[in-house]
PDB file of C-alpha atoms in Angstrom:
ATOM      1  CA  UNK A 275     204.125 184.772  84.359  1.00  0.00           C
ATOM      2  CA  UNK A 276     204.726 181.172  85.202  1.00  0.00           C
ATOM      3  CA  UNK A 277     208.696 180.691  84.741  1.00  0.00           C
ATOM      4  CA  UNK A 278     211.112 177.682  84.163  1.00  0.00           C
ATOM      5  CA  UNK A 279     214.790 177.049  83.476  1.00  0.00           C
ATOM      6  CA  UNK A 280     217.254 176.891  80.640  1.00  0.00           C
ATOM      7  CA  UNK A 281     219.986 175.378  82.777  1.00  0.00           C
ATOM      8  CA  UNK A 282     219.968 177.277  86.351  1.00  0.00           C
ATOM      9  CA  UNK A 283     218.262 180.349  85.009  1.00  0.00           C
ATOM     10  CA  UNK A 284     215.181 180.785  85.265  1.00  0.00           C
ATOM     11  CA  UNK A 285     213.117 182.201  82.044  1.00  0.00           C
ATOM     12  CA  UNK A 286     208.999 182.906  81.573  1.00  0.00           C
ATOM     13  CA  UNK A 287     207.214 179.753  80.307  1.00  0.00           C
ATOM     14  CA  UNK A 288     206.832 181.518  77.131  1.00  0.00           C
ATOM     15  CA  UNK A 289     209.205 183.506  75.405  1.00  0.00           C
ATOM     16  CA  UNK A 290     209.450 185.525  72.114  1.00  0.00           C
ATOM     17  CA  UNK A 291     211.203 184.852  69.000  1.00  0.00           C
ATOM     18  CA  UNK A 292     212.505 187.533  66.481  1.00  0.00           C
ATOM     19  CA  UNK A 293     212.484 186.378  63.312  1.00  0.00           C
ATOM     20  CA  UNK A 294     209.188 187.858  61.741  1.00  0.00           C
ATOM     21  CA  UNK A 295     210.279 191.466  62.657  1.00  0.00           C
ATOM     22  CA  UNK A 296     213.780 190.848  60.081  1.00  0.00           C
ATOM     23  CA  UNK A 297     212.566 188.479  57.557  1.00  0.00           C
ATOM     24  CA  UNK A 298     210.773 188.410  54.190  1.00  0.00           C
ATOM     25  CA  UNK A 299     207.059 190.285  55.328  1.00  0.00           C
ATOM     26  CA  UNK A 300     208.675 192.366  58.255  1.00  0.00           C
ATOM     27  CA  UNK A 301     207.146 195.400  59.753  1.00  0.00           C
ATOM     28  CA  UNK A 302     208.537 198.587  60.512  1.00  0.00           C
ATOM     29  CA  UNK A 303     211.034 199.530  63.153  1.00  0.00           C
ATOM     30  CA  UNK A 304     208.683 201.346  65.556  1.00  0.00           C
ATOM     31  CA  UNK A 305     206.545 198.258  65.402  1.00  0.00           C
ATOM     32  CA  UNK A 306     209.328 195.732  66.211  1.00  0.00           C
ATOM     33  CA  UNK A 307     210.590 197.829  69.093  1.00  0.00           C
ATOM     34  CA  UNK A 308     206.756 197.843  70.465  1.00  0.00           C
ATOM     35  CA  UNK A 309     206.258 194.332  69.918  1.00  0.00           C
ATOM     36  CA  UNK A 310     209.424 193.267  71.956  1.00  0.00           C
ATOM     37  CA  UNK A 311     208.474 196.039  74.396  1.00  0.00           C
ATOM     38  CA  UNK A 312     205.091 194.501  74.932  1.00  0.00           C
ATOM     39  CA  UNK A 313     206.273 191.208  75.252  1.00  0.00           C
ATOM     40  CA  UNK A 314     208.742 192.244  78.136  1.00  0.00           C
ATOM     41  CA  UNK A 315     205.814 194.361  79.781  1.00  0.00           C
ATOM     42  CA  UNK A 316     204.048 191.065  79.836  1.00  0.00           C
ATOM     43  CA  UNK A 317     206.612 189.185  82.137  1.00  0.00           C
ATOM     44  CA  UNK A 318     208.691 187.663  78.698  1.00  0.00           C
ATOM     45  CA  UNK A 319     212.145 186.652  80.117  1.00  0.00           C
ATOM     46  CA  UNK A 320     213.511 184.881  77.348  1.00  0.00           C
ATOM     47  CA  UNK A 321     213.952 186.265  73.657  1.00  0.00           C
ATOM     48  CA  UNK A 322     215.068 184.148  70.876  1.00  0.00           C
ATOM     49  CA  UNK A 323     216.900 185.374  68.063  1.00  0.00           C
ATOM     50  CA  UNK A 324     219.887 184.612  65.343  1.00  0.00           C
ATOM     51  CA  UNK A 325     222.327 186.257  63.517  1.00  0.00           C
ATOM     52  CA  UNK A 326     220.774 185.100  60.220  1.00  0.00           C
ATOM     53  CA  UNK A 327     217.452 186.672  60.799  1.00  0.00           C
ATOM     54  CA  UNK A 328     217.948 189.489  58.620  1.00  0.00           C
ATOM     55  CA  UNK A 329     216.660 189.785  54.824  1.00  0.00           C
ATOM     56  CA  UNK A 330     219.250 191.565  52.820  1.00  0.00           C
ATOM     57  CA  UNK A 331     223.206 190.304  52.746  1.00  0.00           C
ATOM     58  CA  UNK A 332     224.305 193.191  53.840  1.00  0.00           C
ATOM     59  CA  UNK A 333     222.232 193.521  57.262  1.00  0.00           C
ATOM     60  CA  UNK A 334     223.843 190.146  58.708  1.00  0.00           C
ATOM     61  CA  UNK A 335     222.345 190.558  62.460  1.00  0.00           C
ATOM     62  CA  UNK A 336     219.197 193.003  61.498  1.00  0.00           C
ATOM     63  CA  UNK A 337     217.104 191.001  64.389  1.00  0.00           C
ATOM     64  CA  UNK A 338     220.072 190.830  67.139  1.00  0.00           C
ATOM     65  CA  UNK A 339     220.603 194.697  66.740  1.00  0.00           C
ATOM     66  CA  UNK A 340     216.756 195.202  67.318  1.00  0.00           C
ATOM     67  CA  UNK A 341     216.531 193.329  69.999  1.00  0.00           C
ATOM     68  CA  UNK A 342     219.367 194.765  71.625  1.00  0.00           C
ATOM     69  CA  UNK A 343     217.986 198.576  70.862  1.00  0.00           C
ATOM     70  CA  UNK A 344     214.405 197.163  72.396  1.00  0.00           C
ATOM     71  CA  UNK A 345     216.297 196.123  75.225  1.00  0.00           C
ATOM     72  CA  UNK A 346     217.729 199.646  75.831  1.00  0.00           C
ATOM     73  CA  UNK A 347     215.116 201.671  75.365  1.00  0.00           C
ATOM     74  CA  UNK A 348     212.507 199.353  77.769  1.00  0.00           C
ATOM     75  CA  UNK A 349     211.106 201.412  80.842  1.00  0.00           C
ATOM     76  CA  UNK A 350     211.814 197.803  82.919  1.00  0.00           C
ATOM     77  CA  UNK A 351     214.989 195.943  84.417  1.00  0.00           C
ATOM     78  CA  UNK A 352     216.447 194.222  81.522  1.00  0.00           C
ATOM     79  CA  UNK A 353     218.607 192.665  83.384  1.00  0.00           C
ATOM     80  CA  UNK A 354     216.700 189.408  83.857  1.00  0.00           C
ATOM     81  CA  UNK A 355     215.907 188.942  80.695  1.00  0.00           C
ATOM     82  CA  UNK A 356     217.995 185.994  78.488  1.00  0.00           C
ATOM     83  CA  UNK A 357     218.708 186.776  75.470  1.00  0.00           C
ATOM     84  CA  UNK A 358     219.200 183.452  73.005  1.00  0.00           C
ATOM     85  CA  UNK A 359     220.765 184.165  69.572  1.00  0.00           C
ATOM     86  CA  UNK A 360     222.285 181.307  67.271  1.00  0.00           C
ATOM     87  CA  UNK A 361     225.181 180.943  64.715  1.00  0.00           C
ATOM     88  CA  UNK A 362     226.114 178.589  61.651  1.00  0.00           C
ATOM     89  CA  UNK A 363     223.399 179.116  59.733  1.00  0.00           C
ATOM     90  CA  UNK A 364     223.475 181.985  56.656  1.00  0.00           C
ATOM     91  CA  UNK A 365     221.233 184.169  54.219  1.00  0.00           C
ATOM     92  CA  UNK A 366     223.484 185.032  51.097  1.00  0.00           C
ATOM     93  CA  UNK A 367     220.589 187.608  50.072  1.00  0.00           C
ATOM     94  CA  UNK A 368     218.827 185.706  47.788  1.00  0.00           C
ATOM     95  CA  UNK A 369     216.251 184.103  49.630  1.00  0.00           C
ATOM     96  CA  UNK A 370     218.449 181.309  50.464  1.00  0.00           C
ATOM     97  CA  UNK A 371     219.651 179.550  53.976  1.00  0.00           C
ATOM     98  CA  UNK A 372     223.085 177.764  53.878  1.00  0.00           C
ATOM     99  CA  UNK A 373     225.136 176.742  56.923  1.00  0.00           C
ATOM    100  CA  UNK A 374     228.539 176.943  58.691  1.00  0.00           C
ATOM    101  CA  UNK A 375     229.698 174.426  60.951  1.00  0.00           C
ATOM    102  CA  UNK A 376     233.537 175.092  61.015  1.00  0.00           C
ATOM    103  CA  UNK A 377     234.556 175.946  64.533  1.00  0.00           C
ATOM    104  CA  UNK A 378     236.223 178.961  63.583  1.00  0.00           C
ATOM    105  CA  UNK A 379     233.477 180.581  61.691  1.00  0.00           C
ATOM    106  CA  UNK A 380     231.245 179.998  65.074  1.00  0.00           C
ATOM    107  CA  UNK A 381     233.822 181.700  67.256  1.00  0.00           C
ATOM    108  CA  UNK A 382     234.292 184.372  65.133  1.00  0.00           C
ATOM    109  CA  UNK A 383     229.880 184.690  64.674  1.00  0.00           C
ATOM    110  CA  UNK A 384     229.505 184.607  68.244  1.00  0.00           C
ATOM    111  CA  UNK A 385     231.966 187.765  68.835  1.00  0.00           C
ATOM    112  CA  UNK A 386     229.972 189.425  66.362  1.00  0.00           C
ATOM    113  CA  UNK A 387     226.829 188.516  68.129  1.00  0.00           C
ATOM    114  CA  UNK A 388     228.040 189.755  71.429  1.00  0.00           C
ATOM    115  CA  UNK A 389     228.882 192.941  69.537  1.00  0.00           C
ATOM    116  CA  UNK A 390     225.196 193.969  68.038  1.00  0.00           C
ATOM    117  CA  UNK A 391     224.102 192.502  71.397  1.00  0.00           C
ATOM    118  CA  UNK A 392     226.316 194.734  73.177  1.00  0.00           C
ATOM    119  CA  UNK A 393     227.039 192.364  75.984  1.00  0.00           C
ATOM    120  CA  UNK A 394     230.401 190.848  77.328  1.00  0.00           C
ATOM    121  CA  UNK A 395     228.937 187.648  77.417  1.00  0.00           C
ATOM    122  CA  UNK A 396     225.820 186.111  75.088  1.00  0.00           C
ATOM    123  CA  UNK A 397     223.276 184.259  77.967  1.00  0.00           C
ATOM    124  CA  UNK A 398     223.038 181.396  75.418  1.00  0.00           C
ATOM    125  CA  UNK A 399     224.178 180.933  72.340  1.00  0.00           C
ATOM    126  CA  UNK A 400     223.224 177.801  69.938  1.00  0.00           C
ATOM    127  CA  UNK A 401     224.755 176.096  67.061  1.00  0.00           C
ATOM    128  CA  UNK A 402     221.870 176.966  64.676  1.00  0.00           C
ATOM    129  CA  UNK A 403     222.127 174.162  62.330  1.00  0.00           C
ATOM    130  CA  UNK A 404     224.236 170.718  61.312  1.00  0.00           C
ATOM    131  CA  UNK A 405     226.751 171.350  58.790  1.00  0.00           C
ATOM    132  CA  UNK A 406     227.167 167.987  56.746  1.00  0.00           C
ATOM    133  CA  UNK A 407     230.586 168.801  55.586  1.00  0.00           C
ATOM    134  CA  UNK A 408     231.944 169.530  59.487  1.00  0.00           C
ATOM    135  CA  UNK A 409     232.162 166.924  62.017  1.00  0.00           C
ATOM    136  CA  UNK A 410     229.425 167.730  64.159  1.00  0.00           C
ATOM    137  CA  UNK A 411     231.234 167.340  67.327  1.00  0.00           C
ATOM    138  CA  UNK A 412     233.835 169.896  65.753  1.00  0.00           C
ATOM    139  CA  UNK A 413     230.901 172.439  65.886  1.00  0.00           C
ATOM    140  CA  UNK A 414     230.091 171.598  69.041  1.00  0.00           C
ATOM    141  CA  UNK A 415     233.742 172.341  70.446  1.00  0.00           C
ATOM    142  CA  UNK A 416     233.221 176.162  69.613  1.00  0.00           C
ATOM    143  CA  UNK A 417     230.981 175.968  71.805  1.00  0.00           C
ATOM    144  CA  UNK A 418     233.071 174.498  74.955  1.00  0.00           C
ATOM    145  CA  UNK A 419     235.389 176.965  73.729  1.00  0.00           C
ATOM    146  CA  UNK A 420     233.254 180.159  73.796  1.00  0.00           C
ATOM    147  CA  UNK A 421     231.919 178.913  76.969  1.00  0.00           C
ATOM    148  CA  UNK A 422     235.511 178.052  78.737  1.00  0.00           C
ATOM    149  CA  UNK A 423     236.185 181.689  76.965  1.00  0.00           C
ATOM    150  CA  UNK A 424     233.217 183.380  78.985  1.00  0.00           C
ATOM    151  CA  UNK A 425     232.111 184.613  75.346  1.00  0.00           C
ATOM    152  CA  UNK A 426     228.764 182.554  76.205  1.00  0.00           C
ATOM    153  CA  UNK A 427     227.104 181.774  79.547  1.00  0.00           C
ATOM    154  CA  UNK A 428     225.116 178.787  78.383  1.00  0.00           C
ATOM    155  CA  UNK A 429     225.130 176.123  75.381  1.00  0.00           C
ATOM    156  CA  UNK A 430     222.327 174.802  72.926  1.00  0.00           C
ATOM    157  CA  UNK A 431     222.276 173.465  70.081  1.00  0.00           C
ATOM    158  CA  UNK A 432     219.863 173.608  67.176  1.00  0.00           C
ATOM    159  CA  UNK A 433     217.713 171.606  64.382  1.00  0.00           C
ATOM    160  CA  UNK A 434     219.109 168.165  66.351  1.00  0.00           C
ATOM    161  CA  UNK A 435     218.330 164.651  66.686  1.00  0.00           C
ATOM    162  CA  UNK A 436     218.752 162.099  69.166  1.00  0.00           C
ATOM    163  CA  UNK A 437     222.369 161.583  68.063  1.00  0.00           C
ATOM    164  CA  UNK A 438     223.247 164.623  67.731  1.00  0.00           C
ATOM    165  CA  UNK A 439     221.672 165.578  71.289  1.00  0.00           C
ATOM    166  CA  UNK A 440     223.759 163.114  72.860  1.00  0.00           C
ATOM    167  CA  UNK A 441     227.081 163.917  71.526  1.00  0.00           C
ATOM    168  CA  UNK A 442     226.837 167.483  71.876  1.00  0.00           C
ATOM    169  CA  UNK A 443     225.818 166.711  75.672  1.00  0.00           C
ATOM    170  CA  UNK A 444     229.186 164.248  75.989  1.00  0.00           C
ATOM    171  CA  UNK A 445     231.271 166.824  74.342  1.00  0.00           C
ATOM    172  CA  UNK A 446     229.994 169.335  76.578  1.00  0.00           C
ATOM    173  CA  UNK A 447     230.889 168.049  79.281  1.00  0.00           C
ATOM    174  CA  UNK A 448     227.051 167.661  80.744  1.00  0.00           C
ATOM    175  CA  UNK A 449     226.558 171.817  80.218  1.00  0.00           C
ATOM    176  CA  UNK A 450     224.133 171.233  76.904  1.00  0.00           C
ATOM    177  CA  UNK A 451     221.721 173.682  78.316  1.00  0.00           C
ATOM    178  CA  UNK A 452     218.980 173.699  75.407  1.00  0.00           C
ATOM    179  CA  UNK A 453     217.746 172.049  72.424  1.00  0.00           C
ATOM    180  CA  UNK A 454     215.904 174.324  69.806  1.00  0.00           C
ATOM    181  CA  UNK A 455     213.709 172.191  67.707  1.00  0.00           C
ATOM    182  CA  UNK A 456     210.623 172.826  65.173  1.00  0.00           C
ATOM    183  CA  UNK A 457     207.633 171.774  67.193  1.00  0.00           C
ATOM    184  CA  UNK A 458     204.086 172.405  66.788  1.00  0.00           C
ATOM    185  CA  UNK A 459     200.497 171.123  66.455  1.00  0.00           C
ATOM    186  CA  UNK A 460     201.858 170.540  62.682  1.00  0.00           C
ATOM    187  CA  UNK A 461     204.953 168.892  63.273  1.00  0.00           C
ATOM    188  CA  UNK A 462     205.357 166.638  66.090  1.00  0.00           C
ATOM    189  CA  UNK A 463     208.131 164.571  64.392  1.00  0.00           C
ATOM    190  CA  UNK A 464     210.714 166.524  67.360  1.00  0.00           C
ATOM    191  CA  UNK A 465     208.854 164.442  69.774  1.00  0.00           C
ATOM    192  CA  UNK A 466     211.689 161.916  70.328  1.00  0.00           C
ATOM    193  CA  UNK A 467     214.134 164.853  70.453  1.00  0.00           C
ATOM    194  CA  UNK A 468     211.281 166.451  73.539  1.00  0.00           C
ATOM    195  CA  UNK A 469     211.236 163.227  75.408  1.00  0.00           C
ATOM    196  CA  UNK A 470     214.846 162.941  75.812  1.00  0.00           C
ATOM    197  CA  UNK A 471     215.320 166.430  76.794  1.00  0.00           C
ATOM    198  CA  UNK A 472     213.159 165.752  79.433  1.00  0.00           C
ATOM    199  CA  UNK A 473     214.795 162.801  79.940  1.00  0.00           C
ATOM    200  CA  UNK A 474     218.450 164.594  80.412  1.00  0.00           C
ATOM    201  CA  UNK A 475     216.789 167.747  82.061  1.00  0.00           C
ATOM    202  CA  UNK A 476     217.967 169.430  79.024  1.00  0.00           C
ATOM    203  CA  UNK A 477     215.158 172.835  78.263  1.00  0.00           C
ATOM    204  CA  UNK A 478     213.412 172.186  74.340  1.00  0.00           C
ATOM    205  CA  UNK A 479     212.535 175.260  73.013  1.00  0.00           C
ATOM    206  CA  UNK A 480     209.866 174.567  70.083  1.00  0.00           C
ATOM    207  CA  UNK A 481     210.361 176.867  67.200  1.00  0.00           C
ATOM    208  CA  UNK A 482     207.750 177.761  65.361  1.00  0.00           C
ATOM    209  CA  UNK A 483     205.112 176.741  67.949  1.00  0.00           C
ATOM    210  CA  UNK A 484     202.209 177.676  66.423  1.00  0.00           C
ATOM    211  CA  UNK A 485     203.265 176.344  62.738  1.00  0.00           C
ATOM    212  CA  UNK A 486     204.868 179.083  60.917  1.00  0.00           C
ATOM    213  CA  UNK A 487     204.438 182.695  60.424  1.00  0.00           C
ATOM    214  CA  UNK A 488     202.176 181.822  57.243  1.00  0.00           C
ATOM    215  CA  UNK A 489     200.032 179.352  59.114  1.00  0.00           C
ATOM    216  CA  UNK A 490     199.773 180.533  62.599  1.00  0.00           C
ATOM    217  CA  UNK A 491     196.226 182.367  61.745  1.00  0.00           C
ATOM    218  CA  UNK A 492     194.888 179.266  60.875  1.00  0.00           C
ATOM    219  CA  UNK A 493     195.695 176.932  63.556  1.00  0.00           C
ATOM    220  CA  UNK A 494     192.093 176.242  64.459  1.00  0.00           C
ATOM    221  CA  UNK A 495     191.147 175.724  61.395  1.00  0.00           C
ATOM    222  CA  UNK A 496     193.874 173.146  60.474  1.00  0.00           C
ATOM    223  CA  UNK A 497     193.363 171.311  63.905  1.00  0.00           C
ATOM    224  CA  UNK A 498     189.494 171.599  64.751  1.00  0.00           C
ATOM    225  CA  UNK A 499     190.480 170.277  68.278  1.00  0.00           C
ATOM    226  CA  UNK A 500     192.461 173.181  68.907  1.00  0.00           C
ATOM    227  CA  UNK A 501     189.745 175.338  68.262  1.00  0.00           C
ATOM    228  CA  UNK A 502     186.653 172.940  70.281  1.00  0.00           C
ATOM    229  CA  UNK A 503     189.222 173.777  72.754  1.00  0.00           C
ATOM    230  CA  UNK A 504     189.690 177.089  72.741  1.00  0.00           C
ATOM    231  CA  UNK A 505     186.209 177.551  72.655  1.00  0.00           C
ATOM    232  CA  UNK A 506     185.407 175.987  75.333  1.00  0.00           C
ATOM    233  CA  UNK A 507     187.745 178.277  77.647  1.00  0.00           C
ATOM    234  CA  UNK A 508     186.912 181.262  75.715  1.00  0.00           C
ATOM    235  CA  UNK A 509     190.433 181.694  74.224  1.00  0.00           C
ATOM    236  CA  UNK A 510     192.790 181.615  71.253  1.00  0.00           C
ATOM    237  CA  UNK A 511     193.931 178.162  69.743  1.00  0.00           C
ATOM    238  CA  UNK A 512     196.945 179.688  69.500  1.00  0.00           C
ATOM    239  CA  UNK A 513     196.765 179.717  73.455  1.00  0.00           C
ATOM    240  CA  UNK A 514     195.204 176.443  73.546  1.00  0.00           C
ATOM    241  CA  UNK A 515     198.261 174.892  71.885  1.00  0.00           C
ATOM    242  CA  UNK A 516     201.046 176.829  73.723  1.00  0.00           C
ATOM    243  CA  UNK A 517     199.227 175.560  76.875  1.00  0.00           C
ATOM    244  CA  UNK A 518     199.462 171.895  75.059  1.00  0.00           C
ATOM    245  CA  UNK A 519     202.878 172.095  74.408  1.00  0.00           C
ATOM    246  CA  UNK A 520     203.820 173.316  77.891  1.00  0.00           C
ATOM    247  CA  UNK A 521     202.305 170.063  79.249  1.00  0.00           C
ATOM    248  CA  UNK A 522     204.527 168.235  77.287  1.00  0.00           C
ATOM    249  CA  UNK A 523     206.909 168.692  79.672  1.00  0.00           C
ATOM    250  CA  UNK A 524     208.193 171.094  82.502  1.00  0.00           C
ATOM    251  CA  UNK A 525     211.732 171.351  80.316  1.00  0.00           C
ATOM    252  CA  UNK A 526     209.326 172.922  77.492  1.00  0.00           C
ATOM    253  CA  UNK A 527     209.425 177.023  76.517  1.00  0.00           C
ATOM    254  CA  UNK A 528     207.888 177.412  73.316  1.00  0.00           C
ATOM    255  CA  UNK A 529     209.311 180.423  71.346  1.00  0.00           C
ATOM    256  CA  UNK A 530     206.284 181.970  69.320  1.00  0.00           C
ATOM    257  CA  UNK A 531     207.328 184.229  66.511  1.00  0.00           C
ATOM    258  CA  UNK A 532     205.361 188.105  67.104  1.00  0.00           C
ATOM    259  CA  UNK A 533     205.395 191.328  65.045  1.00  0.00           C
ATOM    260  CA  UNK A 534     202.404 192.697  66.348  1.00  0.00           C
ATOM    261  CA  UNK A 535     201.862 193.542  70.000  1.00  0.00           C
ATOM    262  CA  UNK A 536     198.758 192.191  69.883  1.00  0.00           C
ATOM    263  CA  UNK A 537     200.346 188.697  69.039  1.00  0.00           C
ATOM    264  CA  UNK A 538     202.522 187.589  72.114  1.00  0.00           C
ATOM    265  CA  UNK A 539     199.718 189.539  74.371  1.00  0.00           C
ATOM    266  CA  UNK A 540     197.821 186.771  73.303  1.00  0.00           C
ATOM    267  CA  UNK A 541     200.688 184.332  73.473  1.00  0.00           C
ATOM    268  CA  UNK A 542     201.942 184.768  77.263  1.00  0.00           C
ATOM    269  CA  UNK A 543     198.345 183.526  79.010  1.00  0.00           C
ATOM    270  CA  UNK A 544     199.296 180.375  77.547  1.00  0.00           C
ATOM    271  CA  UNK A 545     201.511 180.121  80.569  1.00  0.00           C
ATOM    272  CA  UNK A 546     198.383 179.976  82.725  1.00  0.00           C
ATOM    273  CA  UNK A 547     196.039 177.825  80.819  1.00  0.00           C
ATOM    274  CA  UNK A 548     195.172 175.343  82.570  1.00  0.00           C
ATOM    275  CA  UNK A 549     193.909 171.747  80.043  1.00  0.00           C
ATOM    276  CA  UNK A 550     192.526 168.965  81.859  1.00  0.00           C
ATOM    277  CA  UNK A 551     193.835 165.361  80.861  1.00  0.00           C
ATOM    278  CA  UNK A 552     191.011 164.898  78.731  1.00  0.00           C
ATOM    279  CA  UNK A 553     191.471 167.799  76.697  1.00  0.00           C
ATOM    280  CA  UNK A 554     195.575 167.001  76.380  1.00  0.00           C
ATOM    281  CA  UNK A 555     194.459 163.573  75.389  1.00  0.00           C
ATOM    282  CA  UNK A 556     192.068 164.978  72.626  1.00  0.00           C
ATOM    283  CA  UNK A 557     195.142 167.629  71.488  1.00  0.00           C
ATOM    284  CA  UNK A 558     197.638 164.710  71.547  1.00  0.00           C
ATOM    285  CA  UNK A 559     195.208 162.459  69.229  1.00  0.00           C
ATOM    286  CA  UNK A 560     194.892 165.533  66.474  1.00  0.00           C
ATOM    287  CA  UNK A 561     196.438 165.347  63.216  1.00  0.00           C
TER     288      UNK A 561
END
């Protein structure tokens, strides 16, 4: 697995995210556990999750305490692996999402995190969404003060823009170590938000790479390039547009949702598809 770095650590190019084994659609257990077990057998370093990935109000964490069992009961080293979970962002239980930017109520989530996790220390923890009723550089303090605390190793901040990158970055002290982002064949509007993490040397980690759990499927469908592509290598356009994304730029890990094995299998040899500069161009020209 080719590998690259959130701050000095170094990660696999691609990594996994967790939400489709706790949300609305999920699978069972067993299935979860094999799917993040697959993933790791297949060189994944890097798992994303969240505290709010969970479906019911009363399972607050349902994705960071499945990871965390995954993680125990892997035949491998675990040790290398970073585990990225988020705060400030909430499911009451009724199919809603509403936030929490008050610095207290991120300290407070990221202790709990650590807890399910069942590590002294998250490896990176990020301010999952902009609360408009809290300063957003108030939200960001929680973060210096987790990581002056040693309750995270590393700092990132979600759903940003250009602003909001910058500021967290000054208040930070230079330690902003990621920016989590929607970013996909689909939605490319996170493309001034990529260019100036590459700019910084800050690692943009595309949620929702492939264009949502609903649409994934149908990515070569939606985006015919994709698939002229993907034929042409004898491949997935799901590969064929992790591969694009990756050439964005070498501060790029995209973070495709799995509940299936079979999924991120076909996700990770992304990291060693190689497009020529005609085929990027073609990608980069789809809509």
């Amino acid at each position: 697995m080719q590998t690259r770095h959130i701050a000095d650590v170094p990660v696999s190019a691609i990594g996994l995210g967790g939400m489709p084994m706790s949300i609305e659609g999920r699978p069972d257990r067993q299935r979860s556990i094999a799917t993040i077990h697959a993933a790791l057998d297949a060189g994944v370093t890097l798992v994303d999750t969240a505290d709010a990935y969970h479906l019911h109000a009363d399972e607050v964490g349902h994705n960071e305490e499945l990871i965390a069992e995954a993680l125990r009961t892997w035949s491998g080293d675990a040790s290398s692996v970073l585990v990225a979970t988020k705060g400030g962002h909430l499911r009451p239980g009724d199919g809603t999402w509403t936030v929490n930017g008050r610095p207290e109520y991120l300290k407070q989530a990221a202790q709990e995190s650590a807890r399910r996790l069942g590590v002294e220390a998250i490896g990176l923890y990020q301010f999952h969404r902009p609360d408009p009723d809290v300063p957003y550089e108030e939200s960001v303090g929680a973060l210096v003060d987790l990581l002056d605390a040693g309750t995270i190793r590393l700092a990132g901040i979600s759903n940003a823009n250009p602003d909001q990158i910058r500021l967290a970055q000054d208040v930070l002290g230079g330690r902003l170590a990621s920016v989590q982002n929607q970013y996909s064949p689909a939605f490319r509007s996170s493309q001034p938000e990529l260019d100036l993490c590459a700019e910084l040397g800050i690692a943009f980690l595309p949620w929702s790479p492939l264009g949502g759990i609903a649409k994934a499927a149908d990515l070569g469908d939606t985006f015919a390039p994709f698939a002229q592509v993907a034929q042409a290598h004898g491949v997935s356009p799901q590969q064929v547009a992790l591969a694009w994304e990756l050439a964005q730029a070498d501060v790029v890990v995209p973070i495709p949702g799995a509940s299936r094995p079979a999924s991120i299998q076909d996700s990770v040899l992304a990291a060693d598809l190689q497009l020529t500069r005609e085929e990027l161009d073609r990608l980069d020209a789809a809509v």
